[in-house]
CSV table of N, CA and C in Angstrom, one decimal:
chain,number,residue,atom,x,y,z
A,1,UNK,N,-22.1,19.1,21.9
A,1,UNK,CA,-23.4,18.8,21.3
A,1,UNK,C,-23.3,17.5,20.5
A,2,UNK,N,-22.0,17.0,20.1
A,2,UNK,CA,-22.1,15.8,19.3
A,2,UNK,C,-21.3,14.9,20.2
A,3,UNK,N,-21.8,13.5,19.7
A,3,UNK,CA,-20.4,12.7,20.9
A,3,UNK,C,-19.0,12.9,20.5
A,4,UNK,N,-18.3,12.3,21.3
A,4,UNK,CA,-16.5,12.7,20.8
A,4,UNK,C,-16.1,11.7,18.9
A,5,UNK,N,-16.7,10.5,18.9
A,5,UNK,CA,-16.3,10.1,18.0
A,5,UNK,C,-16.6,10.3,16.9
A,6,UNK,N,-17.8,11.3,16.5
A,6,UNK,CA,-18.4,12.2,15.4
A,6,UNK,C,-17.5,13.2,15.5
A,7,UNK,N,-16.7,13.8,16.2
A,7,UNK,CA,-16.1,15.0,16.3
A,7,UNK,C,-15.0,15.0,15.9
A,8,UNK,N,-14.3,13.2,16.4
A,8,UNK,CA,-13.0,12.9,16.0
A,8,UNK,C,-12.9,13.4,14.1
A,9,UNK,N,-13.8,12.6,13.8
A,9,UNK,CA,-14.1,12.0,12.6
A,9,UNK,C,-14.5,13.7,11.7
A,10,UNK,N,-14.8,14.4,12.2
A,10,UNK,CA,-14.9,15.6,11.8
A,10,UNK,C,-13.9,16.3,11.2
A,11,UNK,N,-13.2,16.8,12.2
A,11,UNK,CA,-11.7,16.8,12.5
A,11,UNK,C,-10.9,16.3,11.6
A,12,UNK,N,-11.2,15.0,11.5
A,12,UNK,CA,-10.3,14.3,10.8
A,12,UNK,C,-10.5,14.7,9.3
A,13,UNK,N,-11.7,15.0,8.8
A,13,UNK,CA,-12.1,15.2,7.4
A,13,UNK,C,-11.7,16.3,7.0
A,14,UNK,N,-11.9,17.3,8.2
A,14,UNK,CA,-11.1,18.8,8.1
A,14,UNK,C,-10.0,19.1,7.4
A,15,UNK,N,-9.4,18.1,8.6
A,15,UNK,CA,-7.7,18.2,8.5
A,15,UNK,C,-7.2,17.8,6.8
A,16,UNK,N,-7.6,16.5,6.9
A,16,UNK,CA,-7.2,16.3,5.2
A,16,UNK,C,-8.1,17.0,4.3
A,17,UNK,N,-8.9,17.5,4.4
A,17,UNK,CA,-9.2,18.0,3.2
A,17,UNK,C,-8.3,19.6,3.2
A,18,UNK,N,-7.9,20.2,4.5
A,18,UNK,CA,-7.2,21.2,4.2
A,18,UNK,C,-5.8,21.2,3.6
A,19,UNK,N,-5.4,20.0,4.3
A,19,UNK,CA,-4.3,19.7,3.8
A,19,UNK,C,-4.0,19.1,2.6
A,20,UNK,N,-5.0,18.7,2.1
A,20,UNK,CA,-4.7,18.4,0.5
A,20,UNK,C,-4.6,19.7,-0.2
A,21,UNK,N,-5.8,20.4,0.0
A,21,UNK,CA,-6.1,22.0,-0.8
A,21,UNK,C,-4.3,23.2,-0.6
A,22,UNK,N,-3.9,22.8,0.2
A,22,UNK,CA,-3.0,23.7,0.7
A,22,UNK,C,-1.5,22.7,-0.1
A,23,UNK,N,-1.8,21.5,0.2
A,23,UNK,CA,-0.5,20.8,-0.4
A,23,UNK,C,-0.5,20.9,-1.9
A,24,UNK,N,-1.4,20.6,-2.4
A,24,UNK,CA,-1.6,21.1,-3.9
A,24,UNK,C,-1.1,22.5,-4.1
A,25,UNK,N,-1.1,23.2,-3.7
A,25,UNK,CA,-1.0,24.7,-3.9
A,25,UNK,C,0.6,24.6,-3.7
A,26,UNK,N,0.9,24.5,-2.5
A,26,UNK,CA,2.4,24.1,-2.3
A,26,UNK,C,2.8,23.9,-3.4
A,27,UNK,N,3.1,22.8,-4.2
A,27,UNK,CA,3.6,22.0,-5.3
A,27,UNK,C,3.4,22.6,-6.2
A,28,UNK,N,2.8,23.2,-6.6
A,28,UNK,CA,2.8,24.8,-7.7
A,28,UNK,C,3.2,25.3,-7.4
A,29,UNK,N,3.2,26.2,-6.2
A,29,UNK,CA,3.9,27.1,-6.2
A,29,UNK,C,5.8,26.7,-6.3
A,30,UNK,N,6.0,25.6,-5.7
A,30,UNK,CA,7.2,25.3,-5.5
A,30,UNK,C,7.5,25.6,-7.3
A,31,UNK,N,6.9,24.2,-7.8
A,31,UNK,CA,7.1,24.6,-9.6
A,31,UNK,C,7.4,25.5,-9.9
A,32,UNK,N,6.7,26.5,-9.7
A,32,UNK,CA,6.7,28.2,-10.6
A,32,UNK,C,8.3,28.7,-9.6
A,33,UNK,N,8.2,28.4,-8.3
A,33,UNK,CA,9.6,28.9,-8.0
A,33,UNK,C,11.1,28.2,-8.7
A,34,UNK,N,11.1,26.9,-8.8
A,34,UNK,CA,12.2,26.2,-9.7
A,34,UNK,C,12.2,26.7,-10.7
A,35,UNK,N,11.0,27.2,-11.4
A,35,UNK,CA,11.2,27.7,-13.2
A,35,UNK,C,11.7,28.8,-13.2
A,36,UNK,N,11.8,30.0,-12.4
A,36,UNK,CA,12.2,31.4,-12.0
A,36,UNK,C,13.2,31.1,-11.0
A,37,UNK,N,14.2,30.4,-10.7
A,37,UNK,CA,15.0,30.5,-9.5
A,37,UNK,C,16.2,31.0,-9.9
A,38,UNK,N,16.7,30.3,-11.3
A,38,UNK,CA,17.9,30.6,-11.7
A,38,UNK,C,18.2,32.0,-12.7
A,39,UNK,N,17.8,32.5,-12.6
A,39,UNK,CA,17.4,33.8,-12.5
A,39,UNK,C,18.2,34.7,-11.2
A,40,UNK,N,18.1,34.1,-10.3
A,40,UNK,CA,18.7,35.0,-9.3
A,40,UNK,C,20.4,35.0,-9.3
A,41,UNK,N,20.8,34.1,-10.2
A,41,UNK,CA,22.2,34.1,-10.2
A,41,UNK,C,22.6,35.1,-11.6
A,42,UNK,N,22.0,36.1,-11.8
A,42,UNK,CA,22.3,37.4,-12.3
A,42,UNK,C,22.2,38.2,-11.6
A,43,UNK,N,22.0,38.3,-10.3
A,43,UNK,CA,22.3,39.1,-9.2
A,43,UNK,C,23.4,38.6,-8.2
A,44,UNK,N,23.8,37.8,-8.7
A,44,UNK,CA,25.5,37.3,-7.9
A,44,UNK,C,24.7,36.5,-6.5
A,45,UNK,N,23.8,35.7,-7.0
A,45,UNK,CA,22.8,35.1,-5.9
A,45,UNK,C,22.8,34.1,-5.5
A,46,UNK,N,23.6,32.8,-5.2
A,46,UNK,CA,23.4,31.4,-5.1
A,46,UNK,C,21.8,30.8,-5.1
A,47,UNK,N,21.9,30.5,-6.4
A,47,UNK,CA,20.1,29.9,-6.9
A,47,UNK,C,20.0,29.0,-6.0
A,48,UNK,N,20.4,28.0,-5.1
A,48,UNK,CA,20.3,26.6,-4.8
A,48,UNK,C,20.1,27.3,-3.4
A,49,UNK,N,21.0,27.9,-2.1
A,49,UNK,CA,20.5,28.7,-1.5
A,49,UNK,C,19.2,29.4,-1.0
A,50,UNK,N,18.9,30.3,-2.2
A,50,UNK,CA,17.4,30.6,-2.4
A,50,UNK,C,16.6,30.2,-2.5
A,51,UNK,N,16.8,28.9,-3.8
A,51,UNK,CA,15.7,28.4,-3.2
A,51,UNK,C,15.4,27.3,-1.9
A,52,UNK,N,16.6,27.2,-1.5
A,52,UNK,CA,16.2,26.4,0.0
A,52,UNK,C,15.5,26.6,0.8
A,53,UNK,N,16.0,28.3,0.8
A,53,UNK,CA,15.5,29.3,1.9
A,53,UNK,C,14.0,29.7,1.8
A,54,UNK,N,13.7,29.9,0.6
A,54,UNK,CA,12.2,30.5,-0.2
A,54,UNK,C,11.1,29.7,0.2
A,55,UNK,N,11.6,28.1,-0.4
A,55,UNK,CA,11.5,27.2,-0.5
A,55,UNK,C,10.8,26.5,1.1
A,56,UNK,N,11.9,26.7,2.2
A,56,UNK,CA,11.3,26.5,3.4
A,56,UNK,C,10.6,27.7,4.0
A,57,UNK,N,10.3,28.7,3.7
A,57,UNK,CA,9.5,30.0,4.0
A,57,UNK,C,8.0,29.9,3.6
A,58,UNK,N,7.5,29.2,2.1
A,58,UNK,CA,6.8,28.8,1.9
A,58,UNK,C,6.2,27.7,2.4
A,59,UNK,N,6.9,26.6,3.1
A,59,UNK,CA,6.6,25.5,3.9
A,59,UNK,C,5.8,26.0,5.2
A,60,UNK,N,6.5,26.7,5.7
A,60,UNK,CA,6.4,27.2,7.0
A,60,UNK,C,4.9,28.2,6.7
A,61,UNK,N,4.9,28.7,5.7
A,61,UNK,CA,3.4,29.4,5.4
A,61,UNK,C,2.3,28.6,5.5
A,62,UNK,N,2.5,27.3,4.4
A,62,UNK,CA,1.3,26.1,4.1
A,62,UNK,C,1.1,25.8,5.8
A,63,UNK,N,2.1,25.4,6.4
A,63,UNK,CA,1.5,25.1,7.5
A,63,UNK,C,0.9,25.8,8.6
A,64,UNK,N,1.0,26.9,8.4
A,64,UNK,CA,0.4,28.2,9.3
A,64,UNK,C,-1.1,27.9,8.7
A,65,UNK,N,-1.0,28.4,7.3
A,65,UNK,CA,-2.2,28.4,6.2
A,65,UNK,C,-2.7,26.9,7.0
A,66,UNK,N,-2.5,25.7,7.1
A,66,UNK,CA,-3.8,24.7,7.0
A,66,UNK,C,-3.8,24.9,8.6
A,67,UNK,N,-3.4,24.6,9.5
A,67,UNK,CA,-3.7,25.8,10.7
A,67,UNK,C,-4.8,26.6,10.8
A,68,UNK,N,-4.5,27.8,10.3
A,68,UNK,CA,-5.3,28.4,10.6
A,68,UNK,C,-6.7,28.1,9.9
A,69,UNK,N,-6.8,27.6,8.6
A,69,UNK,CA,-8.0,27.0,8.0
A,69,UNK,C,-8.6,26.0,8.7
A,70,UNK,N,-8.2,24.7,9.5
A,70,UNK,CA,-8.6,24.2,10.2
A,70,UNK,C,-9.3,24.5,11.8
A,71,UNK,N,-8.8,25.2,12.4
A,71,UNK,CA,-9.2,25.9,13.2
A,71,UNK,C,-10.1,26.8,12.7
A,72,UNK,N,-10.5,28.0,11.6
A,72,UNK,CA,-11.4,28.5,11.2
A,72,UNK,C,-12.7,27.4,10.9
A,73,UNK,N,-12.8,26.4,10.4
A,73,UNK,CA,-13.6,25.7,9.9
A,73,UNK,C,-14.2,24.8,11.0
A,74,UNK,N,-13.4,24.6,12.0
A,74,UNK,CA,-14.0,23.5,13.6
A,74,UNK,C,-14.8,24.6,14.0
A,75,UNK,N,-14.4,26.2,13.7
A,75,UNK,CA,-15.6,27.0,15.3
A,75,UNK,C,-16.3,27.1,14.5
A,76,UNK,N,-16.5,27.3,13.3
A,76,UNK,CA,-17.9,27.6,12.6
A,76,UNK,C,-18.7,26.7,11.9
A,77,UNK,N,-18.0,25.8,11.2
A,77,UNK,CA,-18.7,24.6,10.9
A,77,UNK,C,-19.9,24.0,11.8
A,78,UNK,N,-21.4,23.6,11.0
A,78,UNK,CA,-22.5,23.0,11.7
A,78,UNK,C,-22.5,21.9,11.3
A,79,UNK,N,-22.4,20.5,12.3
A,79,UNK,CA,-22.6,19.4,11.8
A,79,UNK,C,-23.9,18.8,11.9
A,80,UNK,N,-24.1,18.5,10.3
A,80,UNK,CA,-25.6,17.7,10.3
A,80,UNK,C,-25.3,16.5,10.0
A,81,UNK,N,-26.1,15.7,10.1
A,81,UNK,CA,-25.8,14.1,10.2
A,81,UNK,C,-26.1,13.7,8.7
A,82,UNK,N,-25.1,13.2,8.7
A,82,UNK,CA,-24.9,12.7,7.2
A,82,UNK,C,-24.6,10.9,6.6
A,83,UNK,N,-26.7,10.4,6.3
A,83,UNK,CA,-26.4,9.3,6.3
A,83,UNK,C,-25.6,8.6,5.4
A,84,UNK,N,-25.4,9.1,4.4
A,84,UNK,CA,-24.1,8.8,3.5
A,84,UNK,C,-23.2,8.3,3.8
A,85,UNK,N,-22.4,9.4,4.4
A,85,UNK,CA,-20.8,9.7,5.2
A,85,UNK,C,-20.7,8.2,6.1
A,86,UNK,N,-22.0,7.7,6.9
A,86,UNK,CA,-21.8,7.2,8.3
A,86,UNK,C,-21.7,5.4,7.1
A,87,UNK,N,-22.7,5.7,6.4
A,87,UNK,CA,-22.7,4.4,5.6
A,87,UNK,C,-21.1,3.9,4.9
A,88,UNK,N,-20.9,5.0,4.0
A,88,UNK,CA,-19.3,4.6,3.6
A,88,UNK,C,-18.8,4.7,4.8
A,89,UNK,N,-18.3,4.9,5.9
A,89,UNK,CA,-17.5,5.0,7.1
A,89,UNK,C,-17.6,3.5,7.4
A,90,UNK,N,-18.5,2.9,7.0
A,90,UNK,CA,-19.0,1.5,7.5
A,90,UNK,C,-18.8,0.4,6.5
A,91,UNK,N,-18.2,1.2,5.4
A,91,UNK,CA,-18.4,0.0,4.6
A,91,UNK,C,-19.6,-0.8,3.8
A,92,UNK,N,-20.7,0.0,3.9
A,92,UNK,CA,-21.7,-0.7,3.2
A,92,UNK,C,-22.6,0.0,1.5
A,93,UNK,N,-22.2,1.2,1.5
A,93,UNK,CA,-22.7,2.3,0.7
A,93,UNK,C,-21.9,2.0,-0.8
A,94,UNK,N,-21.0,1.1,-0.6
A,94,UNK,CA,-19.9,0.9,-2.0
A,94,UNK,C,-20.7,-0.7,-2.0
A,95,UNK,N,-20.8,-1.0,-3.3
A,95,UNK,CA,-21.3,-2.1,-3.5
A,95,UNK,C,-20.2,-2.4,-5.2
A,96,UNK,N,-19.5,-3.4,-5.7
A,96,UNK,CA,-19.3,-3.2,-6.7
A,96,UNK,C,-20.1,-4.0,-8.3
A,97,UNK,N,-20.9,-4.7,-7.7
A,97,UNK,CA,-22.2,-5.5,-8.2
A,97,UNK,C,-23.0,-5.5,-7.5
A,98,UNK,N,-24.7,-4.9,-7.6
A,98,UNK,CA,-25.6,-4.7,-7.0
A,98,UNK,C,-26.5,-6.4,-6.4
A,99,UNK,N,-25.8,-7.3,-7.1
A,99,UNK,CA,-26.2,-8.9,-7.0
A,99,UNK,C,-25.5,-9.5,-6.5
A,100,UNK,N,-24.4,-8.9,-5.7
A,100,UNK,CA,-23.5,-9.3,-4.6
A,100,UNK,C,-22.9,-10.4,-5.3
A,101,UNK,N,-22.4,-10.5,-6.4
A,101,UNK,CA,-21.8,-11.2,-7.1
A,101,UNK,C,-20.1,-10.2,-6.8
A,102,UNK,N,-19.1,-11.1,-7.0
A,102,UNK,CA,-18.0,-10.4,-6.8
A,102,UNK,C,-17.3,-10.1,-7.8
A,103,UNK,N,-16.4,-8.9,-8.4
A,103,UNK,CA,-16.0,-8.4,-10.0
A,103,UNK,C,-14.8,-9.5,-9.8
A,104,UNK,N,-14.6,-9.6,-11.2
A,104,UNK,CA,-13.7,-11.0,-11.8
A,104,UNK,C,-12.3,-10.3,-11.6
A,105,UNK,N,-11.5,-11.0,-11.1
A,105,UNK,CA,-10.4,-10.5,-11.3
A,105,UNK,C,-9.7,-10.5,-12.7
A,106,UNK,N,-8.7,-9.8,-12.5
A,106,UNK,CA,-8.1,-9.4,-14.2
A,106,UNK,C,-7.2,-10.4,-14.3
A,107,UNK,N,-6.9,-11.4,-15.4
A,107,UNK,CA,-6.3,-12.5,-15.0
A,107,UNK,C,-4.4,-11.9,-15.3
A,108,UNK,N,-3.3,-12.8,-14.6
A,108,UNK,CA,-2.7,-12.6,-14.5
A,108,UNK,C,-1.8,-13.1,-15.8
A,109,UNK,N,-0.7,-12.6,-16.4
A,109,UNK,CA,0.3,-12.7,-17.8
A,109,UNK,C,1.6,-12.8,-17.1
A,110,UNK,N,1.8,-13.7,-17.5
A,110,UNK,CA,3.3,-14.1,-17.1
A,110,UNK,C,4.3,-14.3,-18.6
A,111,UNK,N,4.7,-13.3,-19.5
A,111,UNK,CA,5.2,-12.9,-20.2
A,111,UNK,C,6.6,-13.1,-20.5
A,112,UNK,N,7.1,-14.2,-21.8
A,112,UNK,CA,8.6,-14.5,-21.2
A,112,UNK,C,9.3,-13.1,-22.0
A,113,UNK,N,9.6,-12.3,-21.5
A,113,UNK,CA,10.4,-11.4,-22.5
A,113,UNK,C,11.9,-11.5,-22.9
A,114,UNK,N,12.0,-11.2,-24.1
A,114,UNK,CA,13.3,-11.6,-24.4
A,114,UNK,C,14.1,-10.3,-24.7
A,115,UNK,N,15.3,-10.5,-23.6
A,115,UNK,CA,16.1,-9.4,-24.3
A,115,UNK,C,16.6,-9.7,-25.6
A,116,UNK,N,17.6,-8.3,-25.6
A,116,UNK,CA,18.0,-7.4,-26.9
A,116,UNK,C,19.2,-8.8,-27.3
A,117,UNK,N,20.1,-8.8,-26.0
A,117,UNK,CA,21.6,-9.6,-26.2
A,117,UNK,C,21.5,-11.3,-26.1
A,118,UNK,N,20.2,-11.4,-25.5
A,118,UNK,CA,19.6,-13.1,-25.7
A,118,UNK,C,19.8,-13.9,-26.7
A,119,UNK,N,20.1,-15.2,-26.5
A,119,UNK,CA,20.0,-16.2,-27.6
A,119,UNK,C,18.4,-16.0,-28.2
A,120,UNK,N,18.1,-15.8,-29.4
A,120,UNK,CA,16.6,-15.8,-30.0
A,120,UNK,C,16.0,-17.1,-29.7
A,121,UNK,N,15.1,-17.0,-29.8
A,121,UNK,CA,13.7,-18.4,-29.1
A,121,UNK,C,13.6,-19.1,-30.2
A,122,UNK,N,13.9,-18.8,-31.9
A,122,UNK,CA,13.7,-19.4,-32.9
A,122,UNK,C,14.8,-20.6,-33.1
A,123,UNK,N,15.5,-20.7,-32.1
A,123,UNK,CA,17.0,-21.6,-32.2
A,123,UNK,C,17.9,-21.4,-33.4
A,124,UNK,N,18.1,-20.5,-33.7
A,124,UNK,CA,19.4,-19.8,-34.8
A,124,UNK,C,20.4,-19.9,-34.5
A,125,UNK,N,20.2,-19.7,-33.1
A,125,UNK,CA,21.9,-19.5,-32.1
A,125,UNK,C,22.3,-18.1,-32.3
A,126,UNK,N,21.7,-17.0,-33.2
A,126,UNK,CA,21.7,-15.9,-33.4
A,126,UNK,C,21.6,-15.0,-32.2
A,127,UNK,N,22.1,-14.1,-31.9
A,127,UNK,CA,21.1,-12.7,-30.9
A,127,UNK,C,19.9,-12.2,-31.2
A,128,UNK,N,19.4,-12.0,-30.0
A,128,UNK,CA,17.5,-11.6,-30.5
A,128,UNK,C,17.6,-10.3,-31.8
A,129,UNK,N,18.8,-9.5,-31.3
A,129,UNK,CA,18.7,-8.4,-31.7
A,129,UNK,C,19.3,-8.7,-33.1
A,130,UNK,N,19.9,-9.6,-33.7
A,130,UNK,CA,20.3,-9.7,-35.3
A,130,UNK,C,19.5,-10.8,-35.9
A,131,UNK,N,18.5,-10.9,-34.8
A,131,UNK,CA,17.6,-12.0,-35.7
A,131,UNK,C,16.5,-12.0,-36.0
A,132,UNK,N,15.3,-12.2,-35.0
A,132,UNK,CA,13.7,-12.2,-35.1
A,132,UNK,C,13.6,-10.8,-34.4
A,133,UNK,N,14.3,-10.3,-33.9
A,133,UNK,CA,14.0,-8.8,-33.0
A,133,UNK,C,15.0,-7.7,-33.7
A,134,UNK,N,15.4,-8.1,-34.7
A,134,UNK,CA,15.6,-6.8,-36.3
A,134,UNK,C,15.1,-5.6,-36.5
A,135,UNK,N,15.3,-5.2,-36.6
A,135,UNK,CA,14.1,-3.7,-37.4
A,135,UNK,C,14.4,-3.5,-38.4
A,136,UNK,N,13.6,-3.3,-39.3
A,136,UNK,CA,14.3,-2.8,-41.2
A,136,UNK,C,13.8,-1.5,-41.2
């Protein structure tokens, strides 16, 4: 019903948006498993083991999970044409001054910093650190 390169692009929006929703989740859940892992070495349990094992069990789910969410979402999904989408796709929908003037860049600082063990800049012959870079 739609040409292939609307479809591509479908597809494609699919996919990362599942894949973000599901990698996010991943990374939590991994979290909550590192904060509870060591815990299992009160059961005579190699924590590091476990969690490899858990650890790749849960991997192996996210990816089933955006899988199967992907594929649920291509047979049912209705695409309506979205002049929006087709405009940012193109590059023209982002403007960052409406007077096609271009934003100023942020100027550049070339900063001489002085270490701790440096001769001081004041010419003392001192160290930065016993001289103008003191703390009281």
């Amino acid at each position: 019903q739609i040409p292939p390169e609307q479809m591509r692009e479908f597809e494609r929006v699919v996919v990362l948006r599942a894949v973000d929703m599901k990698w996010m989740n991943h990374i939590d859940a991994m979290e909550q498993l590192r904060q509870g892992i060591h815990l299992r070495a009160y059961g005579q349990v190699d924590p590091l083991r476990e969690y490899q094992m858990e650890g790749y069990v849960m991997f192996e789910n996210m990816i089933a999970a955006i899988e199967e969410e992907v594929a649920t979402y291509i047979v049912k999904a209705e695409i309506h044409h979205n002049l929006e989408r087709q405009e940012v796709a193109k590059g023209e929908a982002v403007h960052p001054k409406e007077d096609g003037e271009e934003p100023k860049k942020k100027p550049v600082r070339k900063a001489v910093r002085v270490g701790r063990n440096d001769p001081c800049p004041c010419g003392s012959g001192k160290k930065y650190k016993h001289c103008c870079g003191r703390t009281v």
